Every structure is written in C-alpha cells, then in structure tokens.
mmCIF file with all atom_site columns, C-alpha atoms in Angstrom:
data_model
loop_
_atom_site.group_PDB
_atom_site.id
_atom_site.type_symbol
_atom_site.label_atom_id
_atom_site.label_alt_id
_atom_site.label_comp_id
_atom_site.label_asym_id
_atom_site.label_entity_id
_atom_site.label_seq_id
_atom_site.pdbx_PDB_ins_code
_atom_site.Cartn_x
_atom_site.Cartn_y
_atom_site.Cartn_z
_atom_site.occupancy
_atom_site.B_iso_or_equiv
_atom_site.pdbx_formal_charge
_atom_site.auth_seq_id
_atom_site.auth_comp_id
_atom_site.auth_asym_id
_atom_site.auth_atom_id
_atom_site.pdbx_PDB_model_num
ATOM 1   C CA . ALA C 1 1   ? -9.812  -4.870  -14.038 1.00 75.00 ? 216 ALA C CA 1
ATOM 2   C CA . GLN C 1 2   ? -6.310  -5.958  -14.372 1.00 82.00 ? 217 GLN C CA 1
ATOM 3   C CA . SER C 1 3   ? -4.923  -7.249  -17.417 1.00 89.00 ? 218 SER C CA 1
ATOM 4   C CA . VAL C 1 4   ? -1.349  -8.276  -18.657 1.00 94.00 ? 219 VAL C CA 1
ATOM 5   C CA . THR C 1 5   ? -0.732  -9.298  -22.423 1.00 95.00 ? 220 THR C CA 1
ATOM 6   C CA . GLN C 1 6   ? 2.374   -11.370 -23.623 1.00 96.00 ? 221 GLN C CA 1
ATOM 7   C CA . PRO C 1 7   ? 1.989   -11.116 -27.542 1.00 96.00 ? 222 PRO C CA 1
ATOM 8   C CA . ASP C 1 8   ? 4.654   -13.059 -28.177 1.00 95.00 ? 223 ASP C CA 1
ATOM 9   C CA . ILE C 1 9   ? 4.395   -17.322 -28.107 1.00 94.00 ? 224 ILE C CA 1
ATOM 10  C CA . HIS C 1 10  ? 6.619   -18.331 -29.269 1.00 96.00 ? 225 HIS C CA 1
ATOM 11  C CA . ILE C 1 11  ? 10.595  -16.830 -29.444 1.00 97.00 ? 226 ILE C CA 1
ATOM 12  C CA . THR C 1 12  ? 13.803  -18.711 -30.939 1.00 97.00 ? 227 THR C CA 1
ATOM 13  C CA . VAL C 1 13  ? 16.893  -17.146 -30.484 1.00 97.00 ? 228 VAL C CA 1
ATOM 14  C CA . SER C 1 14  ? 20.353  -18.831 -31.191 1.00 97.00 ? 229 SER C CA 1
ATOM 15  C CA . GLU C 1 15  ? 22.841  -19.160 -28.340 1.00 97.00 ? 230 GLU C CA 1
ATOM 16  C CA . GLY C 1 16  ? 24.781  -14.993 -27.065 1.00 97.00 ? 231 GLY C CA 1
ATOM 17  C CA . ALA C 1 17  ? 22.345  -13.502 -28.927 1.00 97.00 ? 232 ALA C CA 1
ATOM 18  C CA . SER C 1 18  ? 20.250  -10.538 -27.322 1.00 97.00 ? 233 SER C CA 1
ATOM 19  C CA . LEU C 1 19  ? 16.824  -11.414 -25.988 1.00 97.00 ? 234 LEU C CA 1
ATOM 20  C CA . GLU C 1 20  ? 13.429  -9.176  -25.920 1.00 97.00 ? 235 GLU C CA 1
ATOM 21  C CA . LEU C 1 21  ? 10.664  -10.647 -24.146 1.00 98.00 ? 236 LEU C CA 1
ATOM 22  C CA . ARG C 1 22  ? 7.655   -7.972  -24.395 1.00 98.00 ? 237 ARG C CA 1
ATOM 23  C CA . CYS C 1 23  ? 4.608   -7.530  -22.140 1.00 97.00 ? 238 CYS C CA 1
ATOM 24  C CA . ASN C 1 24  ? 1.797   -4.859  -21.256 1.00 96.00 ? 239 ASN C CA 1
ATOM 25  C CA . TYR C 1 25  ? -0.124  -3.997  -18.900 1.00 93.00 ? 240 TYR C CA 1
ATOM 26  C CA . SER C 1 26  ? -3.802  -2.646  -17.714 1.00 89.00 ? 241 SER C CA 1
ATOM 27  C CA . TYR C 1 27  ? -4.322  -1.918  -14.466 1.00 82.00 ? 242 TYR C CA 1
ATOM 28  C CA . GLY C 1 28  ? -6.212  1.448   -12.823 1.00 74.00 ? 243 GLY C CA 1
ATOM 29  C CA . ALA C 1 29  ? -3.142  2.400   -10.120 1.00 75.00 ? 244 ALA C CA 1
ATOM 30  C CA . THR C 1 30  ? 0.355   2.224   -10.108 1.00 75.00 ? 245 THR C CA 1
ATOM 31  C CA . PRO C 1 31  ? 1.261   -1.455  -11.201 1.00 83.00 ? 246 PRO C CA 1
ATOM 32  C CA . TYR C 1 32  ? 4.015   -3.972  -9.247  1.00 87.00 ? 247 TYR C CA 1
ATOM 33  C CA . LEU C 1 33  ? 4.824   -6.190  -12.007 1.00 91.00 ? 248 LEU C CA 1
ATOM 34  C CA . PHE C 1 34  ? 6.745   -9.124  -11.898 1.00 92.00 ? 249 PHE C CA 1
ATOM 35  C CA . TRP C 1 35  ? 8.450   -11.235 -14.583 1.00 95.00 ? 250 TRP C CA 1
ATOM 36  C CA . TYR C 1 36  ? 8.985   -15.425 -13.704 1.00 93.00 ? 251 TYR C CA 1
ATOM 37  C CA . VAL C 1 37  ? 10.544  -17.973 -15.194 1.00 94.00 ? 252 VAL C CA 1
ATOM 38  C CA . GLN C 1 38  ? 9.241   -21.832 -15.242 1.00 91.00 ? 253 GLN C CA 1
ATOM 39  C CA . SER C 1 39  ? 11.391  -24.161 -16.565 1.00 87.00 ? 254 SER C CA 1
ATOM 40  C CA . PRO C 1 40  ? 9.964   -27.981 -18.151 1.00 78.00 ? 255 PRO C CA 1
ATOM 41  C CA . GLY C 1 41  ? 8.617   -29.057 -15.041 1.00 72.00 ? 256 GLY C CA 1
ATOM 42  C CA . GLN C 1 42  ? 9.587   -27.016 -12.361 1.00 76.00 ? 257 GLN C CA 1
ATOM 43  C CA . GLY C 1 43  ? 7.947   -24.337 -10.492 1.00 79.00 ? 258 GLY C CA 1
ATOM 44  C CA . LEU C 1 44  ? 7.918   -21.568 -10.859 1.00 86.00 ? 259 LEU C CA 1
ATOM 45  C CA . GLN C 1 45  ? 11.045  -18.533 -10.415 1.00 88.00 ? 260 GLN C CA 1
ATOM 46  C CA . LEU C 1 46  ? 11.111  -14.894 -9.901  1.00 88.00 ? 261 LEU C CA 1
ATOM 47  C CA . LEU C 1 47  ? 13.629  -12.945 -12.246 1.00 93.00 ? 262 LEU C CA 1
ATOM 48  C CA . LEU C 1 48  ? 13.213  -9.823  -11.151 1.00 92.00 ? 263 LEU C CA 1
ATOM 49  C CA . LYS C 1 49  ? 10.517  -7.589  -10.150 1.00 89.00 ? 264 LYS C CA 1
ATOM 50  C CA . TYR C 1 50  ? 9.171   -3.379  -10.087 1.00 90.00 ? 265 TYR C CA 1
ATOM 51  C CA . PHE C 1 51  ? 7.577   -1.677  -7.522  1.00 83.00 ? 266 PHE C CA 1
ATOM 52  C CA . SER C 1 52  ? 8.819   1.596   -7.860  1.00 82.00 ? 267 SER C CA 1
ATOM 53  C CA . GLY C 1 53  ? 11.812  4.037   -7.968  1.00 85.00 ? 268 GLY C CA 1
ATOM 54  C CA . ASP C 1 54  ? 14.184  2.838   -10.795 1.00 88.00 ? 269 ASP C CA 1
ATOM 55  C CA . THR C 1 55  ? 12.306  2.189   -14.211 1.00 91.00 ? 270 THR C CA 1
ATOM 56  C CA . LEU C 1 56  ? 15.146  -0.107  -14.826 1.00 96.00 ? 271 LEU C CA 1
ATOM 57  C CA . VAL C 1 57  ? 15.695  -2.881  -13.066 1.00 95.00 ? 272 VAL C CA 1
ATOM 58  C CA . GLN C 1 58  ? 17.660  -5.934  -12.331 1.00 96.00 ? 273 GLN C CA 1
ATOM 59  C CA . GLY C 1 59  ? 17.401  -9.507  -11.507 1.00 95.00 ? 274 GLY C CA 1
ATOM 60  C CA . ILE C 1 60  ? 19.283  -12.964 -11.347 1.00 94.00 ? 275 ILE C CA 1
ATOM 61  C CA . LYS C 1 61  ? 20.692  -14.318 -14.027 1.00 94.00 ? 276 LYS C CA 1
ATOM 62  C CA . GLY C 1 62  ? 21.445  -11.430 -15.546 1.00 96.00 ? 277 GLY C CA 1
ATOM 63  C CA . PHE C 1 63  ? 17.876  -10.155 -16.525 1.00 97.00 ? 278 PHE C CA 1
ATOM 64  C CA . GLU C 1 64  ? 16.696  -6.570  -16.453 1.00 97.00 ? 279 GLU C CA 1
ATOM 65  C CA . ALA C 1 65  ? 13.501  -5.160  -17.564 1.00 98.00 ? 280 ALA C CA 1
ATOM 66  C CA . GLU C 1 66  ? 12.039  -1.759  -18.199 1.00 96.00 ? 281 GLU C CA 1
ATOM 67  C CA . PHE C 1 67  ? 8.813   0.041   -17.090 1.00 94.00 ? 282 PHE C CA 1
ATOM 68  C CA . LYS C 1 68  ? 7.799   2.569   -19.455 1.00 94.00 ? 283 LYS C CA 1
ATOM 69  C CA . ARG C 1 69  ? 4.442   4.197   -17.898 1.00 91.00 ? 284 ARG C CA 1
ATOM 70  C CA . SER C 1 70  ? 3.667   6.352   -21.243 1.00 92.00 ? 285 SER C CA 1
ATOM 71  C CA . GLN C 1 71  ? 3.368   2.939   -23.136 1.00 94.00 ? 286 GLN C CA 1
ATOM 72  C CA . SER C 1 72  ? 2.187   0.695   -20.039 1.00 93.00 ? 287 SER C CA 1
ATOM 73  C CA . SER C 1 73  ? 5.194   -2.252  -20.975 1.00 96.00 ? 288 SER C CA 1
ATOM 74  C CA . PHE C 1 74  ? 7.304   -3.567  -18.847 1.00 97.00 ? 289 PHE C CA 1
ATOM 75  C CA . ASN C 1 75  ? 9.784   -5.637  -21.403 1.00 98.00 ? 290 ASN C CA 1
ATOM 76  C CA . LEU C 1 76  ? 12.139  -8.565  -20.369 1.00 98.00 ? 291 LEU C CA 1
ATOM 77  C CA . ARG C 1 77  ? 16.111  -8.148  -21.909 1.00 98.00 ? 292 ARG C CA 1
ATOM 78  C CA . LYS C 1 78  ? 18.960  -9.930  -21.509 1.00 98.00 ? 293 LYS C CA 1
ATOM 79  C CA . PRO C 1 79  ? 22.240  -9.253  -24.046 1.00 97.00 ? 294 PRO C CA 1
ATOM 80  C CA . SER C 1 80  ? 23.788  -12.657 -24.527 1.00 97.00 ? 295 SER C CA 1
ATOM 81  C CA . VAL C 1 81  ? 21.340  -15.974 -23.952 1.00 97.00 ? 296 VAL C CA 1
ATOM 82  C CA . HIS C 1 82  ? 22.658  -19.067 -22.781 1.00 96.00 ? 297 HIS C CA 1
ATOM 83  C CA . TRP C 1 83  ? 21.401  -22.387 -23.677 1.00 95.00 ? 298 TRP C CA 1
ATOM 84  C CA . SER C 1 84  ? 19.536  -23.030 -19.509 1.00 94.00 ? 299 SER C CA 1
ATOM 85  C CA . ASP C 1 85  ? 17.814  -19.846 -20.816 1.00 96.00 ? 300 ASP C CA 1
ATOM 86  C CA . ALA C 1 86  ? 14.867  -22.194 -23.091 1.00 96.00 ? 301 ALA C CA 1
ATOM 87  C CA . ALA C 1 87  ? 11.971  -22.280 -20.384 1.00 96.00 ? 302 ALA C CA 1
ATOM 88  C CA . GLU C 1 88  ? 8.176   -20.352 -20.182 1.00 94.00 ? 303 GLU C CA 1
ATOM 89  C CA . TYR C 1 89  ? 8.615   -17.043 -19.238 1.00 96.00 ? 304 TYR C CA 1
ATOM 90  C CA . PHE C 1 90  ? 5.332   -14.949 -17.617 1.00 95.00 ? 305 PHE C CA 1
ATOM 91  C CA . CYS C 1 91  ? 4.777   -11.515 -16.544 1.00 95.00 ? 306 CYS C CA 1
ATOM 92  C CA . ALA C 1 92  ? 2.369   -10.104 -14.137 1.00 92.00 ? 307 ALA C CA 1
ATOM 93  C CA . VAL C 1 93  ? 0.912   -7.382  -12.288 1.00 89.00 ? 308 VAL C CA 1
ATOM 94  C CA . GLY C 1 94  ? -0.638  -6.987  -8.877  1.00 81.00 ? 309 GLY C CA 1
ATOM 95  C CA . GLY C 1 95  ? -1.877  -4.307  -7.200  1.00 61.00 ? 310 GLY C CA 1
ATOM 96  C CA . THR C 1 96  ? 0.205   -4.417  -3.401  1.00 59.00 ? 311 THR C CA 1
ATOM 97  C CA . THR C 1 97  ? 2.869   -7.373  -2.858  1.00 49.00 ? 312 THR C CA 1
ATOM 98  C CA . ASN C 1 98  ? 0.388   -8.268  -0.002  1.00 46.00 ? 313 ASN C CA 1
ATOM 99  C CA . ALA C 1 99  ? -2.581  -8.009  -1.750  1.00 55.00 ? 314 ALA C CA 1
ATOM 100 C CA . GLY C 1 100 ? -0.653  -11.894 -3.475  1.00 60.00 ? 315 GLY C CA 1
ATOM 101 C CA . LYS C 1 101 ? -3.632  -11.343 -6.199  1.00 72.00 ? 316 LYS C CA 1
ATOM 102 C CA . SER C 1 102 ? -1.152  -11.571 -9.353  1.00 82.00 ? 317 SER C CA 1
ATOM 103 C CA . THR C 1 103 ? -2.854  -11.765 -12.901 1.00 87.00 ? 318 THR C CA 1
ATOM 104 C CA . PHE C 1 104 ? -0.386  -12.881 -14.714 1.00 91.00 ? 319 PHE C CA 1
ATOM 105 C CA . GLY C 1 105 ? -0.143  -12.996 -18.943 1.00 94.00 ? 320 GLY C CA 1
ATOM 106 C CA . ASP C 1 106 ? -0.118  -16.548 -20.855 1.00 93.00 ? 321 ASP C CA 1
ATOM 107 C CA . GLY C 1 107 ? 3.240   -16.761 -21.188 1.00 94.00 ? 322 GLY C CA 1
ATOM 108 C CA . THR C 1 108 ? 6.386   -16.701 -23.740 1.00 96.00 ? 323 THR C CA 1
ATOM 109 C CA . THR C 1 109 ? 8.612   -19.776 -24.545 1.00 95.00 ? 324 THR C CA 1
ATOM 110 C CA . LEU C 1 110 ? 11.848  -19.569 -25.174 1.00 97.00 ? 325 LEU C CA 1
ATOM 111 C CA . THR C 1 111 ? 13.185  -21.423 -27.889 1.00 97.00 ? 326 THR C CA 1
ATOM 112 C CA . VAL C 1 112 ? 17.741  -21.304 -28.349 1.00 97.00 ? 327 VAL C CA 1
ATOM 113 C CA . LYS C 1 113 ? 18.980  -22.215 -30.415 1.00 96.00 ? 328 LYS C CA 1
ATOM 114 C CA . PRO C 1 114 ? 22.968  -23.298 -30.370 1.00 91.00 ? 329 PRO C CA 1
ATOM 115 C CA . SER M 2 1   ? 12.256  -15.067 1.121   1.00 69.00 ? 13  SER M CA 1
ATOM 116 C CA . ALA M 2 2   ? 10.749  -18.110 2.665   1.00 79.00 ? 14  ALA M CA 1
ATOM 117 C CA . VAL M 2 3   ? 9.991   -21.740 0.999   1.00 88.00 ? 15  VAL M CA 1
ATOM 118 C CA . ILE M 2 4   ? 7.252   -23.749 0.034   1.00 92.00 ? 16  ILE M CA 1
ATOM 119 C CA . SER M 2 5   ? 6.387   -27.106 -0.429  1.00 93.00 ? 17  SER M CA 1
ATOM 120 C CA . GLN M 2 6   ? 4.194   -29.133 -1.249  1.00 95.00 ? 18  GLN M CA 1
ATOM 121 C CA . LYS M 2 7   ? 2.893   -32.813 -1.446  1.00 96.00 ? 19  LYS M CA 1
ATOM 122 C CA . PRO M 2 8   ? 2.598   -35.087 -3.835  1.00 96.00 ? 20  PRO M CA 1
ATOM 123 C CA . SER M 2 9   ? 4.425   -33.448 -6.079  1.00 93.00 ? 21  SER M CA 1
ATOM 124 C CA . ARG M 2 10  ? 2.330   -35.781 -9.262  1.00 95.00 ? 22  ARG M CA 1
ATOM 125 C CA . ASP M 2 11  ? -0.735  -38.007 -8.857  1.00 97.00 ? 23  ASP M CA 1
ATOM 126 C CA . ILE M 2 12  ? -2.633  -39.656 -11.262 1.00 97.00 ? 24  ILE M CA 1
ATOM 127 C CA . CYS M 2 13  ? -6.294  -39.842 -10.094 1.00 97.00 ? 25  CYS M CA 1
ATOM 128 C CA . GLN M 2 14  ? -9.358  -41.114 -12.062 1.00 97.00 ? 26  GLN M CA 1
ATOM 129 C CA . ARG M 2 15  ? -12.553 -39.360 -12.790 1.00 97.00 ? 27  ARG M CA 1
ATOM 130 C CA . GLY M 2 16  ? -14.868 -38.895 -9.376  1.00 97.00 ? 28  GLY M CA 1
ATOM 131 C CA . THR M 2 17  ? -12.146 -39.078 -6.561  1.00 97.00 ? 29  THR M CA 1
ATOM 132 C CA . SER M 2 18  ? -10.891 -36.534 -5.265  1.00 98.00 ? 30  SER M CA 1
ATOM 133 C CA . LEU M 2 19  ? -7.739  -35.461 -4.175  1.00 98.00 ? 31  LEU M CA 1
ATOM 134 C CA . THR M 2 20  ? -5.781  -32.381 -1.155  1.00 98.00 ? 32  THR M CA 1
ATOM 135 C CA . ILE M 2 21  ? -2.725  -31.121 -1.818  1.00 98.00 ? 33  ILE M CA 1
ATOM 136 C CA . GLN M 2 22  ? -1.095  -30.051 0.895   1.00 98.00 ? 34  GLN M CA 1
ATOM 137 C CA . CYS M 2 23  ? 1.775   -26.862 1.301   1.00 97.00 ? 35  CYS M CA 1
ATOM 138 C CA . GLN M 2 24  ? 3.791   -25.990 4.009   1.00 97.00 ? 36  GLN M CA 1
ATOM 139 C CA . VAL M 2 25  ? 5.222   -22.764 3.603   1.00 94.00 ? 37  VAL M CA 1
ATOM 140 C CA . ASP M 2 26  ? 8.856   -22.826 6.533   1.00 94.00 ? 38  ASP M CA 1
ATOM 141 C CA . SER M 2 27  ? 7.811   -19.465 8.258   1.00 92.00 ? 39  SER M CA 1
ATOM 142 C CA . GLN M 2 28  ? 4.668   -17.691 9.270   1.00 92.00 ? 40  GLN M CA 1
ATOM 143 C CA . VAL M 2 29  ? 2.743   -16.127 6.247   1.00 89.00 ? 41  VAL M CA 1
ATOM 144 C CA . THR M 2 30  ? -0.354  -13.928 5.778   1.00 86.00 ? 42  THR M CA 1
ATOM 145 C CA . MET M 2 31  ? -1.716  -14.891 3.285   1.00 87.00 ? 43  MET M CA 1
ATOM 146 C CA . MET M 2 32  ? -1.601  -18.043 0.748   1.00 91.00 ? 44  MET M CA 1
ATOM 147 C CA . PHE M 2 33  ? -3.685  -18.368 -2.566  1.00 91.00 ? 45  PHE M CA 1
ATOM 148 C CA . TRP M 2 34  ? -3.996  -21.292 -4.437  1.00 95.00 ? 46  TRP M CA 1
ATOM 149 C CA . TYR M 2 35  ? -3.447  -21.266 -8.700  1.00 94.00 ? 47  TYR M CA 1
ATOM 150 C CA . ARG M 2 36  ? -3.814  -23.626 -11.697 1.00 95.00 ? 48  ARG M CA 1
ATOM 151 C CA . GLN M 2 37  ? -2.217  -23.757 -14.758 1.00 92.00 ? 49  GLN M CA 1
ATOM 152 C CA . GLN M 2 38  ? -4.379  -25.799 -17.498 1.00 91.00 ? 50  GLN M CA 1
ATOM 153 C CA . PRO M 2 39  ? -2.040  -27.605 -20.213 1.00 85.00 ? 51  PRO M CA 1
ATOM 154 C CA . GLY M 2 40  ? -0.136  -25.113 -22.079 1.00 81.00 ? 52  GLY M CA 1
ATOM 155 C CA . GLN M 2 41  ? -2.206  -22.420 -20.462 1.00 85.00 ? 53  GLN M CA 1
ATOM 156 C CA . SER M 2 42  ? -0.661  -19.590 -17.981 1.00 88.00 ? 54  SER M CA 1
ATOM 157 C CA . LEU M 2 43  ? -2.056  -20.043 -14.257 1.00 90.00 ? 55  LEU M CA 1
ATOM 158 C CA . THR M 2 44  ? -5.260  -18.698 -12.901 1.00 92.00 ? 56  THR M CA 1
ATOM 159 C CA . LEU M 2 45  ? -5.616  -17.649 -9.443  1.00 91.00 ? 57  LEU M CA 1
ATOM 160 C CA . ILE M 2 46  ? -8.579  -19.824 -8.137  1.00 95.00 ? 58  ILE M CA 1
ATOM 161 C CA . ALA M 2 47  ? -8.458  -18.539 -4.259  1.00 94.00 ? 59  ALA M CA 1
ATOM 162 C CA . THR M 2 48  ? -6.707  -17.134 -1.410  1.00 91.00 ? 60  THR M CA 1
ATOM 163 C CA . ALA M 2 49  ? -6.811  -18.197 2.376   1.00 91.00 ? 61  ALA M CA 1
ATOM 164 C CA . ASN M 2 50  ? -5.993  -16.388 4.799   1.00 86.00 ? 62  ASN M CA 1
ATOM 165 C CA . GLN M 2 51  ? -5.932  -17.894 8.806   1.00 83.00 ? 63  GLN M CA 1
ATOM 166 C CA . GLY M 2 52  ? -8.619  -18.171 10.758  1.00 81.00 ? 64  GLY M CA 1
ATOM 167 C CA . SER M 2 53  ? -10.813 -17.367 7.565   1.00 82.00 ? 65  SER M CA 1
ATOM 168 C CA . GLU M 2 54  ? -12.877 -18.453 4.722   1.00 87.00 ? 66  GLU M CA 1
ATOM 169 C CA . ALA M 2 55  ? -10.763 -18.196 1.432   1.00 91.00 ? 67  ALA M CA 1
ATOM 170 C CA . THR M 2 56  ? -12.263 -16.447 -1.008  1.00 91.00 ? 68  THR M CA 1
ATOM 171 C CA . TYR M 2 57  ? -12.637 -17.650 -3.993  1.00 95.00 ? 69  TYR M CA 1
ATOM 172 C CA . GLU M 2 58  ? -12.474 -16.352 -7.928  1.00 92.00 ? 70  GLU M CA 1
ATOM 173 C CA . SER M 2 59  ? -14.816 -16.289 -10.785 1.00 92.00 ? 71  SER M CA 1
ATOM 174 C CA . GLY M 2 60  ? -15.327 -19.581 -11.888 1.00 94.00 ? 72  GLY M CA 1
ATOM 175 C CA . PHE M 2 61  ? -13.879 -21.363 -9.305  1.00 96.00 ? 73  PHE M CA 1
ATOM 176 C CA . VAL M 2 62  ? -17.001 -22.571 -5.491  1.00 96.00 ? 74  VAL M CA 1
ATOM 177 C CA . ILE M 2 63  ? -16.305 -23.820 -2.639  1.00 96.00 ? 75  ILE M CA 1
ATOM 178 C CA . ASP M 2 64  ? -17.404 -27.359 -2.895  1.00 97.00 ? 76  ASP M CA 1
ATOM 179 C CA . LYS M 2 65  ? -15.360 -28.244 -6.613  1.00 97.00 ? 77  LYS M CA 1
ATOM 180 C CA . PHE M 2 66  ? -12.427 -26.656 -4.724  1.00 97.00 ? 78  PHE M CA 1
ATOM 181 C CA . PRO M 2 67  ? -12.464 -26.898 -0.108  1.00 97.00 ? 79  PRO M CA 1
ATOM 182 C CA . ILE M 2 68  ? -9.498  -25.024 0.734   1.00 96.00 ? 80  ILE M CA 1
ATOM 183 C CA . SER M 2 69  ? -8.594  -25.510 4.652   1.00 94.00 ? 81  SER M CA 1
ATOM 184 C CA . ARG M 2 70  ? -6.193  -22.772 6.382   1.00 94.00 ? 82  ARG M CA 1
ATOM 185 C CA . PRO M 2 71  ? -5.825  -24.194 9.897   1.00 92.00 ? 83  PRO M CA 1
ATOM 186 C CA . ASN M 2 72  ? -2.731  -21.811 10.989  1.00 92.00 ? 84  ASN M CA 1
ATOM 187 C CA . LEU M 2 73  ? -0.051  -19.751 9.257   1.00 92.00 ? 85  LEU M CA 1
ATOM 188 C CA . THR M 2 74  ? 2.100   -22.153 8.131   1.00 94.00 ? 86  THR M CA 1
ATOM 189 C CA . PHE M 2 75  ? -0.390  -24.622 5.921   1.00 95.00 ? 87  PHE M CA 1
ATOM 190 C CA . SER M 2 76  ? -2.978  -24.956 3.572   1.00 96.00 ? 88  SER M CA 1
ATOM 191 C CA . THR M 2 77  ? -4.596  -27.526 1.507   1.00 97.00 ? 89  THR M CA 1
ATOM 192 C CA . LEU M 2 78  ? -6.642  -27.423 -1.204  1.00 97.00 ? 90  LEU M CA 1
ATOM 193 C CA . THR M 2 79  ? -9.107  -30.174 -2.700  1.00 98.00 ? 91  THR M CA 1
ATOM 194 C CA . VAL M 2 80  ? -9.792  -31.034 -5.749  1.00 98.00 ? 92  VAL M CA 1
ATOM 195 C CA . SER M 2 81  ? -13.249 -33.187 -5.315  1.00 98.00 ? 93  SER M CA 1
ATOM 196 C CA . ASN M 2 82  ? -14.902 -35.497 -7.602  1.00 97.00 ? 94  ASN M CA 1
ATOM 197 C CA . MET M 2 83  ? -12.923 -34.546 -11.004 1.00 97.00 ? 95  MET M CA 1
ATOM 198 C CA . SER M 2 84  ? -12.979 -35.003 -13.844 1.00 97.00 ? 96  SER M CA 1
ATOM 199 C CA . PRO M 2 85  ? -10.400 -34.880 -16.815 1.00 96.00 ? 97  PRO M CA 1
ATOM 200 C CA . GLU M 2 86  ? -10.857 -31.564 -17.401 1.00 95.00 ? 98  GLU M CA 1
ATOM 201 C CA . ASP M 2 87  ? -9.161  -30.511 -13.720 1.00 97.00 ? 99  ASP M CA 1
ATOM 202 C CA . SER M 2 88  ? -6.078  -31.822 -15.427 1.00 96.00 ? 100 SER M CA 1
ATOM 203 C CA . SER M 2 89  ? -3.594  -28.966 -14.178 1.00 95.00 ? 101 SER M CA 1
ATOM 204 C CA . ILE M 2 90  ? -0.417  -28.647 -12.400 1.00 94.00 ? 102 ILE M CA 1
ATOM 205 C CA . TYR M 2 91  ? -1.884  -26.829 -9.044  1.00 96.00 ? 103 TYR M CA 1
ATOM 206 C CA . LEU M 2 92  ? 0.527   -23.774 -7.669  1.00 94.00 ? 104 LEU M CA 1
ATOM 207 C CA . CYS M 2 93  ? 0.689   -22.952 -3.766  1.00 93.00 ? 105 CYS M CA 1
ATOM 208 C CA . GLY M 2 94  ? 2.089   -19.431 -3.161  1.00 90.00 ? 106 GLY M CA 1
ATOM 209 C CA . SER M 2 95  ? 2.346   -16.870 -0.377  1.00 88.00 ? 107 SER M CA 1
ATOM 210 C CA . THR M 2 96  ? 3.800   -13.422 -0.364  1.00 80.00 ? 108 THR M CA 1
ATOM 211 C CA . ASP M 2 97  ? 6.692   -11.274 2.036   1.00 71.00 ? 109 ASP M CA 1
ATOM 212 C CA . TYR M 2 98  ? 7.529   -8.247  1.927   1.00 64.00 ? 110 TYR M CA 1
ATOM 213 C CA . ASN M 2 99  ? 8.280   -7.190  -1.555  1.00 61.00 ? 111 ASN M CA 1
ATOM 214 C CA . GLU M 2 100 ? 7.934   -10.751 -3.080  1.00 69.00 ? 112 GLU M CA 1
ATOM 215 C CA . GLN M 2 101 ? 5.961   -13.492 -3.991  1.00 76.00 ? 113 GLN M CA 1
ATOM 216 C CA . PHE M 2 102 ? 6.981   -17.202 -4.392  1.00 83.00 ? 114 PHE M CA 1
ATOM 217 C CA . PHE M 2 103 ? 5.273   -20.468 -5.316  1.00 88.00 ? 115 PHE M CA 1
ATOM 218 C CA . GLY M 2 104 ? 5.648   -23.938 -4.515  1.00 90.00 ? 116 GLY M CA 1
ATOM 219 C CA . PRO M 2 105 ? 6.917   -26.144 -6.807  1.00 90.00 ? 117 PRO M CA 1
ATOM 220 C CA . GLY M 2 106 ? 3.739   -27.145 -8.067  1.00 93.00 ? 118 GLY M CA 1
ATOM 221 C CA . THR M 2 107 ? 1.169   -30.655 -7.782  1.00 95.00 ? 119 THR M CA 1
ATOM 222 C CA . ARG M 2 108 ? 1.170   -32.090 -11.104 1.00 94.00 ? 120 ARG M CA 1
ATOM 223 C CA . LEU M 2 109 ? -2.818  -33.624 -11.259 1.00 96.00 ? 121 LEU M CA 1
ATOM 224 C CA . THR M 2 110 ? -3.656  -35.986 -13.830 1.00 96.00 ? 122 THR M CA 1
ATOM 225 C CA . VAL M 2 111 ? -7.300  -37.095 -14.056 1.00 97.00 ? 123 VAL M CA 1
ATOM 226 C CA . LEU M 2 112 ? -8.204  -40.271 -15.781 1.00 96.00 ? 124 LEU M CA 1
#
C-alpha cells in the first residue's frame, strides 16, 4: 500500500529565510509525487509534480522539490519565504496520473514570522 | 488544466438530514473523485466515479452513506446521507488531466 509521511506537523520560519518541508513516501513502483498548498478557506493548489526525468523539479511561486529514490523522499524547498506562503502544505503520492487515487500526507502547517 | 466548481461552497445542516454536493468540470474528463478533509486532518479518498459505471468506494466508505452520481463526463454529485456531527468536513471533488491532478474549491459542511 502506498503511504506518505510528513514528519513536521508545524514549521515556523522568518520571512526571507529558506524553507524545507520534508516528505517521505512508500510505494511499490515508480511513484508520481505531488506537492499541494492549501491556504485558509481555499482549495488545493498544485505547486509541482514529479513523474520522471530530472529529479529536481521547479514549481510555481518559487518552490522546487527534489526526488531522491534512495531516501524515498520528495522534499519541498524555497530559498526565501514570503509572508504569503503561510499555509498548509500537502505531499501526495500516486501510481499514475490517470488513476486519480493519490494518497496524501497529514500536511505541514507553515507559519511565517515578520 | 480544467477548472472545477462546486456547489454549495458551504452549508450548515441538521443531524439526520442529507446534503448533495455538485461538482462541475469545464471540460470532459474520464475520472472524477471525491475526497473528505476532516478538521485539522489530511485528505481521504471517498470514491472514484467514472461515467457510466458505479462509483468505486474506498475502505470505510459505503454507497448508502455517500451515494455518488456521474451522469455525464463533466458532472458528478456526492450525497452525504443521514448526517451526524462526525460528517462535518470539507468535501473536495477532483479529476485528472494529462500529467496533472486538480481539485474543486471544496464544500465546507457543518452538521449540528
């Protein structure tokens, strides 16, 4: 069975500081990996996705993530956090895009200090 | 990517009643799915709905409680039946496009 672990429930960073959100997955084959952001009262927005190829993927809003097969990880990074990045972040794993059956992690809440 | 809309965006309902949530996609899609996000928790897949066939439910979810319709390639409904306060959640519908998954804005349901 596929699963996703986001070890950090809550992270606080200062505005302008760098950010890394951790994600570990369990999947029996090559995974399709996603990061989503959910702002308060908003729906889910896809930040970036990995299917194959270059293990460093670029997303929207200046985010990037690196797929490391040996570590079963897909950590999300941003070099300089903005106050508007405060939100809930979800990592998800799926078999194929057309399966639609993604498994989500429990999420990491990001707080940005002025 | 396609755009998904949901109705209602939020509702407050009484225990024992039912609510039907509508999900509309602006293009034809093969698969639609429904997720539940309980307060402070992550998303849990309820079921997958393909047009022309019965929905496939995940473990812990049953058709009597969450009947789903999928009458065409752009529309689906999820009904939350005989509601209890434990059903208070955000319900999201979604679909997949080539190399991307996308979601509606969600329906925030509160059951009193």
